[in-house]
Structure formats: structure tokens, C-alpha cells
XYZ file of C-alpha atoms in Angstrom:
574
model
C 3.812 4.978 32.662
C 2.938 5.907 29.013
C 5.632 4.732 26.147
C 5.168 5.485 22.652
C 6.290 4.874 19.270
C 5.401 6.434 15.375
C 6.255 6.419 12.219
C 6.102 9.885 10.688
C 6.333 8.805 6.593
C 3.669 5.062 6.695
C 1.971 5.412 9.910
C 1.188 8.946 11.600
C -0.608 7.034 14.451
C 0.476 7.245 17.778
C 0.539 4.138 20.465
C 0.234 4.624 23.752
C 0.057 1.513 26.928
C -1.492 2.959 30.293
C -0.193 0.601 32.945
C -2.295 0.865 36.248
C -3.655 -1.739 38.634
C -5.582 -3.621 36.209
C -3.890 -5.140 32.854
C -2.027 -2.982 30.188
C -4.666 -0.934 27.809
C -3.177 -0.502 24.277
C -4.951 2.292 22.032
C -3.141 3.631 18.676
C -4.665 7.117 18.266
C -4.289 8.790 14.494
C -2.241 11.713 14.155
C -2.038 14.350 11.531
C 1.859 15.310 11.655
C 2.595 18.582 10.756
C 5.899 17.764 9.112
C 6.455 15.506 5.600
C 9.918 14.308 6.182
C 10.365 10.615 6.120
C 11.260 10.612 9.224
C 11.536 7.319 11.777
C 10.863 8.661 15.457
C 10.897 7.730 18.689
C 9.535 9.927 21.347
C 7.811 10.474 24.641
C 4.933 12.170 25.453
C 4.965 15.409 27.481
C 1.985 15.613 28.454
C -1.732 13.717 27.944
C -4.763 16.471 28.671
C -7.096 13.351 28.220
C -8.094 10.358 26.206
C -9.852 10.561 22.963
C -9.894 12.867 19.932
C -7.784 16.093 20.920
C -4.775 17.982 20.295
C -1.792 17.508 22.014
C 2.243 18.428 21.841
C 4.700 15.815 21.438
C 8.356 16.726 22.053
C 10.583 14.879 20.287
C 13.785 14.509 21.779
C 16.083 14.808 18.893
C 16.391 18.590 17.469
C 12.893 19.137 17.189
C 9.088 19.929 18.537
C 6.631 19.114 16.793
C 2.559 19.769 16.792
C 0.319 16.848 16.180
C -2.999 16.494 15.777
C -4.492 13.296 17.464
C -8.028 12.394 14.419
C -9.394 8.990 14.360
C -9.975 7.665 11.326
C -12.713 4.885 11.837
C -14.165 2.771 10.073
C -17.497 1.452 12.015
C -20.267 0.065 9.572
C -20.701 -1.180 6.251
C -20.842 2.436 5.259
C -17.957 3.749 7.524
C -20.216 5.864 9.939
C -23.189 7.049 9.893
C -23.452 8.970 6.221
C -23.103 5.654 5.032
C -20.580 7.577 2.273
C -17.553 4.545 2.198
C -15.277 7.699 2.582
C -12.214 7.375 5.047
C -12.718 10.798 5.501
C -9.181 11.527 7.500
C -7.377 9.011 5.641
C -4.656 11.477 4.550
C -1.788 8.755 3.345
C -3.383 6.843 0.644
C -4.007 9.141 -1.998
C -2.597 8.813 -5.478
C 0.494 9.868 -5.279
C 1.036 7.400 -2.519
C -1.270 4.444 -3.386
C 1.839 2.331 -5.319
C 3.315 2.123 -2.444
C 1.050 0.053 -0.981
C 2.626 -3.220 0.674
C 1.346 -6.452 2.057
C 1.573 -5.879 5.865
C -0.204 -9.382 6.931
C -2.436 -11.925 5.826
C -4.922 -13.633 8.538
C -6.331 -17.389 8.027
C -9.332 -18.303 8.809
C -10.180 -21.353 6.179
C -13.457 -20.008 4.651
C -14.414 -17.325 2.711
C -14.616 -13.784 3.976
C -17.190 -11.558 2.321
C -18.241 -9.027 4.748
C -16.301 -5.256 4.759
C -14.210 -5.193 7.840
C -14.888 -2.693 10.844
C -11.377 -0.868 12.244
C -11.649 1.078 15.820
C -8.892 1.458 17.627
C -6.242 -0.272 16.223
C -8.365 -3.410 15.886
C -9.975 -5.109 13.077
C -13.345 -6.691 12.877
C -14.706 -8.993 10.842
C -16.850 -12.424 10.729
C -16.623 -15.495 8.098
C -18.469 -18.159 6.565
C -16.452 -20.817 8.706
C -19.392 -19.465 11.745
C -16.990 -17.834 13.546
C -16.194 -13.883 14.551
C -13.033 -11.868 14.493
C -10.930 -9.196 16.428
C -7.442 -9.047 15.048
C -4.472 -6.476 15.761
C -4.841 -3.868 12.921
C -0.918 -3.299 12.857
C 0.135 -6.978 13.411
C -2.046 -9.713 12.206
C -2.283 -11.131 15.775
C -5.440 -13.044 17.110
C -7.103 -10.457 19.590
C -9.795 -13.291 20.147
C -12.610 -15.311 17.952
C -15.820 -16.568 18.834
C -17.446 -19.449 17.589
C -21.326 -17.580 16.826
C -23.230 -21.083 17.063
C -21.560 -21.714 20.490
C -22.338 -18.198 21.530
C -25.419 -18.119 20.468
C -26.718 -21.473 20.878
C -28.883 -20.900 17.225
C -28.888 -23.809 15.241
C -27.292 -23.470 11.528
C -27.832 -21.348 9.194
C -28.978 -23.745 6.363
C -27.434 -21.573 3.760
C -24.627 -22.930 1.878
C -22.647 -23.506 5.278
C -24.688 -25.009 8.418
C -22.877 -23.299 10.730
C -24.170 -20.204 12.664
C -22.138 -17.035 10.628
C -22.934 -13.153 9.796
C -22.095 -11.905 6.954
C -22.084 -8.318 7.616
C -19.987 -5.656 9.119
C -19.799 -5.834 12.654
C -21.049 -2.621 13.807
C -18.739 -1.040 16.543
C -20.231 1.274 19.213
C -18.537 2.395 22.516
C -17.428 -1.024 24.503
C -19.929 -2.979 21.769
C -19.511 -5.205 18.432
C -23.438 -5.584 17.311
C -23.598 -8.281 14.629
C -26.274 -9.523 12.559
C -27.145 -13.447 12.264
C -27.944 -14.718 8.787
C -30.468 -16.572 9.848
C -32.246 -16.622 11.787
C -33.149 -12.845 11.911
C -31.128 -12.433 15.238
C -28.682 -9.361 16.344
C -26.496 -10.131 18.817
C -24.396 -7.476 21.158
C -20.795 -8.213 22.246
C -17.573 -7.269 24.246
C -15.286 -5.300 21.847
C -12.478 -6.863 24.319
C -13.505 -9.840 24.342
C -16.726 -10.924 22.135
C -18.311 -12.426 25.468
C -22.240 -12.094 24.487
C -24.119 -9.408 26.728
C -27.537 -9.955 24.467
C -29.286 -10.854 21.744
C -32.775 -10.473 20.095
C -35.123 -11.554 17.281
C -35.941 -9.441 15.260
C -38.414 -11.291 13.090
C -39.364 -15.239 14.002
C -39.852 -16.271 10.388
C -37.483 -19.534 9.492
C -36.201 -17.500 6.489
C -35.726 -14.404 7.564
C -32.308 -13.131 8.170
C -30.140 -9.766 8.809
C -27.846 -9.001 6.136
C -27.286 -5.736 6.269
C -24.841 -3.898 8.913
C -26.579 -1.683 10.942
C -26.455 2.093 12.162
C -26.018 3.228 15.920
C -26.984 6.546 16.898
C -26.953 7.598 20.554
C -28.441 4.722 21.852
C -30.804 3.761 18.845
C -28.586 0.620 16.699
C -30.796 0.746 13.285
C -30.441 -2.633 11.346
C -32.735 -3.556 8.224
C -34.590 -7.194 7.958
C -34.203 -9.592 4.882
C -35.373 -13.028 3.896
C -34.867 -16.260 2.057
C -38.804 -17.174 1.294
C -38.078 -16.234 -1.695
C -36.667 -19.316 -3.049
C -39.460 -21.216 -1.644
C -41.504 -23.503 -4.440
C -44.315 -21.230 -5.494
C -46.766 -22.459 -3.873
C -45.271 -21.678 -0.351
C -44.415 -18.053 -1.214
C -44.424 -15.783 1.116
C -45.560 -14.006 3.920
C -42.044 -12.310 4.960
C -42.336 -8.411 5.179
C -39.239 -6.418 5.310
C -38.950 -3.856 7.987
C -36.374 -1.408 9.719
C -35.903 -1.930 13.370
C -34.380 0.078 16.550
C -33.369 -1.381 18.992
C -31.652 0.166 22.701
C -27.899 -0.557 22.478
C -27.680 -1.205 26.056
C -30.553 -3.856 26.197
C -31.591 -4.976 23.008
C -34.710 -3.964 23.647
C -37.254 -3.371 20.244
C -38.023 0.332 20.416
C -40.264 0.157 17.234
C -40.141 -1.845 13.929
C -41.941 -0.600 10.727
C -42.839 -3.239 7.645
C -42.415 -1.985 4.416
C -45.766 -3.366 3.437
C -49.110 -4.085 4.667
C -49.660 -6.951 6.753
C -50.999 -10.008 5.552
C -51.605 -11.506 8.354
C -49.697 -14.526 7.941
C -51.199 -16.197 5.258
C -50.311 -16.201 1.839
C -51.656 -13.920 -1.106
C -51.005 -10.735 0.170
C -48.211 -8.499 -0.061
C -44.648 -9.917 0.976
C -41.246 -8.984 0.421
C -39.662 -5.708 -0.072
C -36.969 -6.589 2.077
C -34.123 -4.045 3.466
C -31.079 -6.062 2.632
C -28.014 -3.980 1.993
C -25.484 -2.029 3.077
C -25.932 0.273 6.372
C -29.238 2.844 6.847
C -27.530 6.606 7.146
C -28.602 8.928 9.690
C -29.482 12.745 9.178
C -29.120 13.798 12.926
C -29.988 17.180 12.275
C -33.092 16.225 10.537
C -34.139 13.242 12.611
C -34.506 10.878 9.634
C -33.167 7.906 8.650
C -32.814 6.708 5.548
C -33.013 3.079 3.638
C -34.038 1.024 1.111
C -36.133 -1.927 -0.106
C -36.230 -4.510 -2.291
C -38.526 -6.526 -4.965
C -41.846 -7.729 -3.818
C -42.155 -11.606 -3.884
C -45.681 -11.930 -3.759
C -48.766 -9.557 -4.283
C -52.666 -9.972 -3.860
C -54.714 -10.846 -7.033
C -55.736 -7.804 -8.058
C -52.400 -6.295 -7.992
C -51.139 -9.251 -10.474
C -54.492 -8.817 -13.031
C -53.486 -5.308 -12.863
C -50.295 -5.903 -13.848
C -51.394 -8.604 -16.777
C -53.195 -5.717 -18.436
C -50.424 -3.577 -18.470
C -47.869 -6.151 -19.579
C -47.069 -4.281 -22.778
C -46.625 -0.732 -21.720
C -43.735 0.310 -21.117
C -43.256 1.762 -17.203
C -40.545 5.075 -16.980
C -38.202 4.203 -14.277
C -39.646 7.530 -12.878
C -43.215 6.510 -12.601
C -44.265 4.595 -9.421
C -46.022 0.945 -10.221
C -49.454 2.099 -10.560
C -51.274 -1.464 -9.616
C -49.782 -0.779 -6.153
C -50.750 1.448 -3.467
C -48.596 4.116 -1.928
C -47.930 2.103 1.215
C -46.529 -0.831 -1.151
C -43.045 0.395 -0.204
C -41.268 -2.360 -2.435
C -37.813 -0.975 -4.706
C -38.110 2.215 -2.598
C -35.878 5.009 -0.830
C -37.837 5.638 2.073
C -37.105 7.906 5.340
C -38.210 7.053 8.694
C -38.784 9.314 12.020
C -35.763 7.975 14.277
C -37.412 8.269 17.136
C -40.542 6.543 16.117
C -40.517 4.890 13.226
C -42.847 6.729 11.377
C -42.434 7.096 7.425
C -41.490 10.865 6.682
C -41.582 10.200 2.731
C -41.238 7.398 0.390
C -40.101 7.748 -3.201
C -40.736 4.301 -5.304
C -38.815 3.961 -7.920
C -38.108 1.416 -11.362
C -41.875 0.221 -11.808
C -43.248 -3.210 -11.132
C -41.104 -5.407 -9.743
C -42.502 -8.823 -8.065
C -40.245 -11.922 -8.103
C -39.304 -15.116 -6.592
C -36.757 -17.862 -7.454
C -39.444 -19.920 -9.294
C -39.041 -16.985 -12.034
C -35.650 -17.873 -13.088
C -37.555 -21.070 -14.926
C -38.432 -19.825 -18.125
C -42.178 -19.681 -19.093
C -42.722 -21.132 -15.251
C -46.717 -20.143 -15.157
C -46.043 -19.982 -11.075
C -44.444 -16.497 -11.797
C -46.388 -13.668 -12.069
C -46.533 -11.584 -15.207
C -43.957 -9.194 -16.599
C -42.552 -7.262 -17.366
C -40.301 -7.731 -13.964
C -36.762 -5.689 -14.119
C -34.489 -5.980 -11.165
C -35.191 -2.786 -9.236
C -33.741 -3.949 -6.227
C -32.086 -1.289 -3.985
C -29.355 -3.682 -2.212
C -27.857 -0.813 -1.114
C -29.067 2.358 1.267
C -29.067 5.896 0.504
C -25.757 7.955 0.847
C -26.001 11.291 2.772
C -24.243 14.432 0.994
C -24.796 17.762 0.165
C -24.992 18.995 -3.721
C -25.125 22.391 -5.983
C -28.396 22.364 -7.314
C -29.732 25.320 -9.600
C -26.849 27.293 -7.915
C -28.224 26.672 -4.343
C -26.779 23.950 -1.508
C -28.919 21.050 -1.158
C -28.929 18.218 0.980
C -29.590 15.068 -0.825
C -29.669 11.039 -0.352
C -28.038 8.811 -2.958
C -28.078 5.321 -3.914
C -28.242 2.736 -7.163
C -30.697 0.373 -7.843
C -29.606 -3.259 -9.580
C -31.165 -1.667 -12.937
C -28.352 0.577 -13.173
C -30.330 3.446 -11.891
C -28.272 6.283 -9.640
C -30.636 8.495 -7.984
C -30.115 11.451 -6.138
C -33.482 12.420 -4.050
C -33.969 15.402 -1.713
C -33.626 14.956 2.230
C -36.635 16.491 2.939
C -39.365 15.076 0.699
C -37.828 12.913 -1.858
C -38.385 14.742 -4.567
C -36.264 13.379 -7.467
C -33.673 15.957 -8.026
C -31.190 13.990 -10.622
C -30.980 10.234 -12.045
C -28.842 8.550 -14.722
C -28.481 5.164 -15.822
C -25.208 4.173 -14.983
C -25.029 0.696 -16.592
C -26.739 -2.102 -17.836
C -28.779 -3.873 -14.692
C -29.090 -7.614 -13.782
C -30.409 -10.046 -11.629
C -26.969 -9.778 -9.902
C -26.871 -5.905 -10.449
C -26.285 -3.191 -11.592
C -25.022 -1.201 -8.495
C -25.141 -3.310 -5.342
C -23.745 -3.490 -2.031
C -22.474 -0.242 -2.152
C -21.740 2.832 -3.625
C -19.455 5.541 -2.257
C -19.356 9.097 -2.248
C -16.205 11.998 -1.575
C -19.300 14.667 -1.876
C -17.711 15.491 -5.207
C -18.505 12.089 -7.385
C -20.604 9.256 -6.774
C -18.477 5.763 -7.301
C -20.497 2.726 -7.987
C -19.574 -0.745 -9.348
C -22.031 -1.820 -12.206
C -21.956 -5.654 -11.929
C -23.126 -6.869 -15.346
C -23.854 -10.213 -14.415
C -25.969 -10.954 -18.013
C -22.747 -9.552 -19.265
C -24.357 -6.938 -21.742
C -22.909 -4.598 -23.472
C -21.795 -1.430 -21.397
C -20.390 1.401 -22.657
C -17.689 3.044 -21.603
C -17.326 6.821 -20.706
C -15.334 9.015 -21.648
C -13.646 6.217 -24.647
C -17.095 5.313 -25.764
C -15.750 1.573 -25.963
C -17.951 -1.069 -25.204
C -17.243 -4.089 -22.839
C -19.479 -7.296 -21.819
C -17.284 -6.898 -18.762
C -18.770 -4.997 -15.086
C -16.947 -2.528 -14.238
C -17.146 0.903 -11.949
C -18.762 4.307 -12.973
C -18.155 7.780 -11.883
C -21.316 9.794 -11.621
C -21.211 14.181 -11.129
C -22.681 14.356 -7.400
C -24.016 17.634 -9.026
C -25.874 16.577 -11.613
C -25.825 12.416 -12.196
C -23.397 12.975 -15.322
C -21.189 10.387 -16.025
C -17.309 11.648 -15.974
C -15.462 8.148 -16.133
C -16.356 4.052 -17.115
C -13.049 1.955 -15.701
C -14.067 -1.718 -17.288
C -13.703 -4.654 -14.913
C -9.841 -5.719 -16.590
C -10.316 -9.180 -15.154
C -13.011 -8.927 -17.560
C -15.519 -10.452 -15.140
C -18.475 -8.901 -13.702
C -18.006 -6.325 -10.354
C -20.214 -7.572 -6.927
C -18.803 -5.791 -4.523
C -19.126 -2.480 -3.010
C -16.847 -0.018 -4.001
C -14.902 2.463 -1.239
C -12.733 5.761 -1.373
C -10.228 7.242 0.351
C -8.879 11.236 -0.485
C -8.468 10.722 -4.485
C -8.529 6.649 -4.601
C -11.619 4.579 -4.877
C -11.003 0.802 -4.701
C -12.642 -2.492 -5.626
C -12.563 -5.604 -6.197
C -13.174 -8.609 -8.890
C -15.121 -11.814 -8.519
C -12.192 -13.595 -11.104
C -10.940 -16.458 -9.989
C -7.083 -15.115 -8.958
C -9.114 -11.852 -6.953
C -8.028 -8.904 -7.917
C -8.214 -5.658 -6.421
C -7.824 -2.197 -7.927
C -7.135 0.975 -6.607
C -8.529 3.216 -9.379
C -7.393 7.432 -9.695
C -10.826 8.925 -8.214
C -10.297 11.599 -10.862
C -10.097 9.513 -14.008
C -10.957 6.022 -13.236
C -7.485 5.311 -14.235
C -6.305 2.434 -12.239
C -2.930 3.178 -10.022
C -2.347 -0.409 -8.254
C -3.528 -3.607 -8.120
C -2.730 -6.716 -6.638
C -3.720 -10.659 -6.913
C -5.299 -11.618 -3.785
C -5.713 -15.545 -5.048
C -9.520 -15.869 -4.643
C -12.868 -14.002 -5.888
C -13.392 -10.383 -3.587
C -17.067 -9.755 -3.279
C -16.804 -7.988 -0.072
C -15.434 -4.471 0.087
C -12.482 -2.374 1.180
C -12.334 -0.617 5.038
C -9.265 2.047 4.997
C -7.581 3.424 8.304
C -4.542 4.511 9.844
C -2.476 3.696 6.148
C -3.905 0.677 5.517
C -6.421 -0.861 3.282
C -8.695 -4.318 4.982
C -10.379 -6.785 2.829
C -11.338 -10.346 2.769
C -11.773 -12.847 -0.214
C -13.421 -15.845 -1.140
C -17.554 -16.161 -1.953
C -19.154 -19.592 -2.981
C -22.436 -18.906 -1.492
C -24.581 -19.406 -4.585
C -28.176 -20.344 -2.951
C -27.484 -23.141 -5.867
C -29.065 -20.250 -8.046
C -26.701 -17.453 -8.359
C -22.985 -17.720 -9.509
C -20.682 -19.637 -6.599
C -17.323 -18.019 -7.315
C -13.914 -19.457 -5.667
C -13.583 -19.741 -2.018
C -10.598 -18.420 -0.038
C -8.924 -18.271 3.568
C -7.507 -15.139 4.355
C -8.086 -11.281 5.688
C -5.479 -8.995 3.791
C -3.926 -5.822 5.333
C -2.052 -3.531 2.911
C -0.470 -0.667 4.286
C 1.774 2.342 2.757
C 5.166 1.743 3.031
């Protein structure tokens, strides 16, 4: 038996429940209506051809047929899918006309803060907090699907990191019958049930005490693509660091390493070599037709001798952001867009960008002689590249982009990396800058500018100047700025940004949590609402709704610790 139910002006999805020998399957399926009255209808279906993405006709049994196209709008990573653009590409009922009508559907408690960008796949939401544990939750209802407790799961001990609790902090990534989720710390990814979250595997990716996954990974095929991070950073001096970053594959069905490449040479384990240049944003994007993937790295934290008396004679020149660290050598892959072979690993290209850049936690004490010499701007990439195709010199091209915590937007070519555009957005900081995120509709770039120094940032086009973050508009053409939206919590901007068809939407870090759905034309912002608590993740959007979580107070007792919250918010078109 197959019943159904939709509503034609909020919805446009499509239930169906498949009742057989085993229990009841429920599976919403998206559906383009061909009609834009308001309508409230009940129907049956008259016939199924098969399960997934097609078209089918639904007859509905009061004066009318009607065509409807079944799309699923997914979102699946940090990035969405595998583009890594933050575009819900078939979201057709948030756009601006629309987005006031946005509604608090249902709030879900979990007690801690949740910072991560929810996954949505059929109907269901997924998302983990800093209370340790990991979520599947109706997308329609706000009903408890199930939750695992990760530490029990697992059996790892704590994470040590502002909670002691086993937790992720990053999208769940959702493949087939599979959630795979990254552990923050140790560096573990762990495979599990989308019905259930029962475990079916899990592997360590690097055995270092401080390294950690926080980045949300890619799945192609069979290859799930996850960067590796670390904490040795904040390690006294004289115990810093032998972490390398690295990008790893690993078989979906197994967990099985397939290859793992380090971003710099290896040192063997012992200290004064290079370490660092961690992968530790955001979710790598795939160019299947190509074969590459793409991502990027961090600061160094530690480099040999000769690299740092380099540097100390070249304190006082002044380094173009365009002009690779010349104390370094080419396989130094630190602050770096960087494509990989996806079937082996290998490094295709690697474009280094922003200049010397080595830095540990002992460096925020000032004149500390532990640190090594400057200059040392924030170059981080906490964020990978963005896949999308441009008009360059009148001709197609397929570029990556992404922006550095200097402010820094760059748009690189596919093939070789060959700089084809940058702009400075806005002012950079330790705390960025653009990070976690940008987004892309193919026609702008969005990216939040954080401005945690709180500098001053100008505005475009008002030429106004705030101290506030705040969320820039670049030309995906040419890097040109079109619009400067100012943070109007006046408080700096963490968290990724996201777009829908004409809406890109972020969040605050102020203490009441605000989030803003800003016109993607003009920056002009069309809604907001006051979600009680700082938002430093980001925004998922399917089926007419919007996702996000609030609440961040993880401060490594360094960084800003902003106010915690409880709760998973659902807003929906109404």
C-alpha cells in the first residue's frame, strides 16, 4: 500500500510509506510542482515506475492532473555535495520573494552547543554536538529518529578539548545506507547505520594524541576523502611539533586507508623539522571529470633552522600575497590550494599562497622569544576550494575558489593553478578573515569576513566603514567586490556562509544569535531572527526549510568562548 500527502504552496515534497513484510519505510521525495496555486492537496499515487530521482504523474482526485517532477534536494557535507559550493541547488521555495515567510517549524534540545552544519537526506536531519553525542532527527517533525552516545560507540576516551566527552564537530557525511563522522580527537572516522547509527567501522587516521578530524569529508564512488588537523599547536614551545597534515581515502565499505599524502616532508618524528600545515576546514570538492581533488592547508607550526634564519633576514621585506615564501621549498605545502590524483594521491599542482606563515600558540605572548620571527600573517585556508565555472577573457573556464583568514579570495585554474583572479575581501585575523566557508551560486562568491581584531572594514558599495565582520560579495568573473552587508549585531562573523536561489544566509557570534537571510543580489538583508545563543556553525537548506544549530564556548582558553546553547532550529516557508 502506498499513501501520500503534499503541500503544493510550503512543501512540494511528496511522502510515501511502503508497507511489506518487514517494518514501514518512510521516504519524502522533493517535487517540483508544475502549478503555483496555494493549494492544500491530498492525493494518491497512480502509479510508481521506481524509487529514486524520476518523473512521475500524480492524479489528483479533485478537478485536476497534474505533472510533477520528483528532484532531491540534499544536503550531504559541509559543502552540500561534492562542489563543495553551499548552494541548495533545487531549493526552489526560499528565494526572496518568499524568504519572510519563513516560520519556526521546531526546535530540538540537546543541552550543549551545536556548531557543526547539519546534513539533510531523505527527510532526515543529521547532526552531532558538543554534549558527545550524534543525531538523526525527523526533518518535518522534530522527532528523535535515534542518538548515539560517540564515547560509548566508540569506546575512545575524551576528547580533552573544552568538553571530555567523545564529540565531532563536523558534518556528518551521508553516503548510501552510511553516516561517516569525524572524531575530534583522536584523529578517528567512524562509519554508521543511517537507520540506526549502529557502528559498522572505524579507523585512525593519524595516531598522534593531538591530532584530530575537523573537517567533513567527501565521498565519491567508494573513495570518502576527509582532511587531518591537530592541536600540537598549543603545546609549550619546546614540545612543538611533529604533526603533518595530510588528505586521506579511505574505502567506504571497509574503512580501509587507500593512500594518505602529508602536506610536508617527514620529519621523522622528532622535532625541528617541518610540521603543521594542517587540512582543517570545510569539505575537499571533487572534479570527477578531471580526477582531482581539491583542498587546502594551513600555517606551519614549526620549520627547520635554516628555514627560520632565512626568514630572520627577510623580516623587513615586505612578501606580495602572490609570491610563494621563498625560505621554503616547493613541497612545503603550508597556506596552500593544492590538487591531488583521486585515485592515488599524487599532487597534480600546488599553488602557495600569502607568504610566510609559521605559528604556534606560544606566539600570541607578545615578544615570546620561543616564536619564530615575523612577519607571520594568518594565511590559513580553513576552508577548501569551491568548484565552478567562470568567463575569463571571454572564454569558459573551470576554476577552484576559496578565502584565506587574510581576507584573500582566490580564484585558481582547475588544471594547473595558475592564479586567474584575487581580491582582498576584508581585513584578516587570527580568527579570520573568510573561514569555514564560503559559498558560491556560480554567479557571486559569498564569504563572511570575521574581523576578529575588529579593524576597520570598508564597506562596498556605501564606502562606510565598520569595526564590525560582516559578509562580502565577490564577481565569480573577475574577484570584484559588488556588495559589503556589515555584521548589524555589530560583532564579528565565524561562521560559514550558505545560499539558496537568490538568498545567502549567516549567522552572528552575539550573544542573543542572530541569523540573517541577506538578498544575494544586494546584500540587503530580507529576514532575520533571534535564535538566543552565538551561531558559529552554518545553515543546511532542503525541502523549504532552513537547519542550524547554536551555541560555541569552545575557546582552547585562547580564542573567544562565545555563549553556549541547547537547541537545533528548523525554519520552514509557510
Amino acid at each position: 500500500m502506498v499513501s501520500t500527502h503534499t503541500d503544493a504552496k510550503a512543501r512540494c515534497f511528496l511522502f510515501f510509506t511502503v508497507h511489506g513484510s518487514g517494518e514501514p519505510f518512510r521516504k519524502p521525495l522533493r517535487l517540483k510542482l508544475l502549478w503555483s496555486t496555494p493549494l492544500r492537496v491530498n492525493a494518491n499515487l497512480a502509479t510508481m515506475v521506481s524509487y529514486g530521482n524520476l518523473i512521475i504523474s500524480v492524479i489528483i482526485p479533485i478537478w485536476l492532473l497534474v505533472l510533477v517532477h520528483c528532484v532531491s534536494t540534499e544536503w550531504v557535507n559541509h559543502g552540500g555535495d561534492i562542489s563543495n559550493r553551499r548552494f541548495a541547488t533545487n531549493e526552489y521555495l526560499i528565494n526572496p520573494s518568499t524568504v519572510r515567510n519563513l516560520r519556526l517549524r521546531w526546535k530540538f534540545f540537546t543541552g550543549r552547543d551545536i556548531s557543526a552544519t547539519p546534513a539533510v537526506a531523505d527527510g532526515v536531519v543529521y547532526f552531532p554536538s558538543w554534549n558527545g553525542f550524534l543525531y538523526a532527527v525527523n526533518a518535518f517533525t522534530g522527532a528523535l529518529i535515534w542518538q548515539q552516545n560517540l564515547g560509548q560507540l566508540t569506546g575512545l576516551p575524551g576528547t580533552g578539548v573544552s568538553v571530555n566527552v567523545s564529540v565531532s564537530r563536523a558534518t556528518p557525511v551521508v553516503t548510501r545506507d552510511l553516516l561517516i563522522v569525524g572524531i575530534y580527537g583522536p584523529a578517528v572516522v567512524i562509519a554508521v547505520r543511517r537507520v540506526s547509527g549502529q557502528l559498522l567501522w572505524l579507523t585512525t587516521i593519524d595516531p598522534r594524541p593531538l591530532a584530530l578530524i575537523t573537517a567533513s569529508g567527501t565521498v565519491y564512488s567508494r573513495g570518502f576523502y576527509v582532511g587531518v588537523s591537530s592541536l600540537e599547536e598549543t603545546l609549550p614551545a619546546a614540545k612543538c611539533c611533529t604533526f603533518r597534515g595530510s588528505l586521506v581515502k579511505l574505502d567506504t565499505r571497509t574503512g580501509a586507508i587507500q593512500w594518505q599524502t602529508f602536506t610536508v616532508p617527514d620529519n621523522h618524528g622528532q622535532l625541528g623539522g617541518y610540521s603543521g600545515a594542517a587540512i582543517w576546514g570545510s569539505s575537499p570538492a571533487i572534479d570527477v571529470s578531471r580526477g582531482f581533488i581539491y583542498a587546502a592547508t594551513g600555517n606551519l607550526y614549526t620549520a627547520p633552522p635554516e628555514v627560520t634564519e632565512c626568514q630572520e633576514k627577510q623580516n623587513n621585506q615586505t612578501t606580495k600575497p602572490t609570491k610563494p615564501d621563498q625560505c621554503t621549498g616547493p613541497d612545503v605545502r603550508f597556506n596552500s590550494i593544492i590538487a591531488f590524483d583521486m585515485n592515488t594521491g599524487r599532487v597534480v599542482w600546488s599553488q602557495q599562497l600569502g607568504g610566510y606563515d609559521i605559528f604556534y600558540f606560544a606566539c600570541l605572548i607578545p615578544n615570546n622569544p620561543d616564536c619564530p620571527p615575523g612577519p607571520n600573517v594568518d594565511a590559513d585556508f580553513g576552508e577548501a576550494p569551491m568548484l565552478l565555472t567562470i568567463k575569463s577573457n571571454r572564454k569558459l573556464r573551470d576554476v577552484v575558489v576559496a578565502v584565506q583568514k587574510s581576507g584573500f579570495a582566490w580564484a585558481l585554474d582547475r588544471d594547473n593553478g595558475e592564479i586567474v583572479w584575487f581580491k582582498l575581501a576584508g581585513p584578516g585575523s587570527n580568527e579570520g578573515g573568510g573561514i569555514w566557508g564560503a559559498a558560491t551560486d556560480g554567479r557571486r562568491v559569498y564569504t563572511n569576513i570575521a574581523n576578529g581584531d575588529h579593524l576597520p572594514f570598508r564597506l562596498a558599495p556605501s564606502n562606510q566603514t565598520t569595526t564590525a565582520g560582516g559578509w562580502v560579495a565577490l564577481d565569480a568573473n573577475t574577484g570584484q567586490i559588488l556588495w559589503t552587508t556589515a555584521n548589524p549585531s555589530n560583532d564579528s562573523a565565524e561562521g560559514p556562509v550558505s545560499v539558496t536561489r537568490g538568498v545567502v544566509f549567516a549567522g552572528s557570534v552575539a550573544a542573543n544569535g542572530p541569523l540573517y537571510a541577506m538578498d544575494a543580489r544586494t546584500g540587503s538583508v530580507l529576514w532575520s531572527y533571534n535564535t538566543g545563543a552565538t551561531i558559529y556553525g552554518g545553515v543546511s537548506a532542503s525541502y523549504g526549510c532552513i537547519y542550524v544549530g547554536h551555541g560555541y564556548t569552545v575557546g582552547l582558553g585562547i580564542f573567544h568562548a562565545w555563549t553556549p546553547g541547547n537547541y537545533l532550529f528548523a525554519f520552514c516557508i509557510v
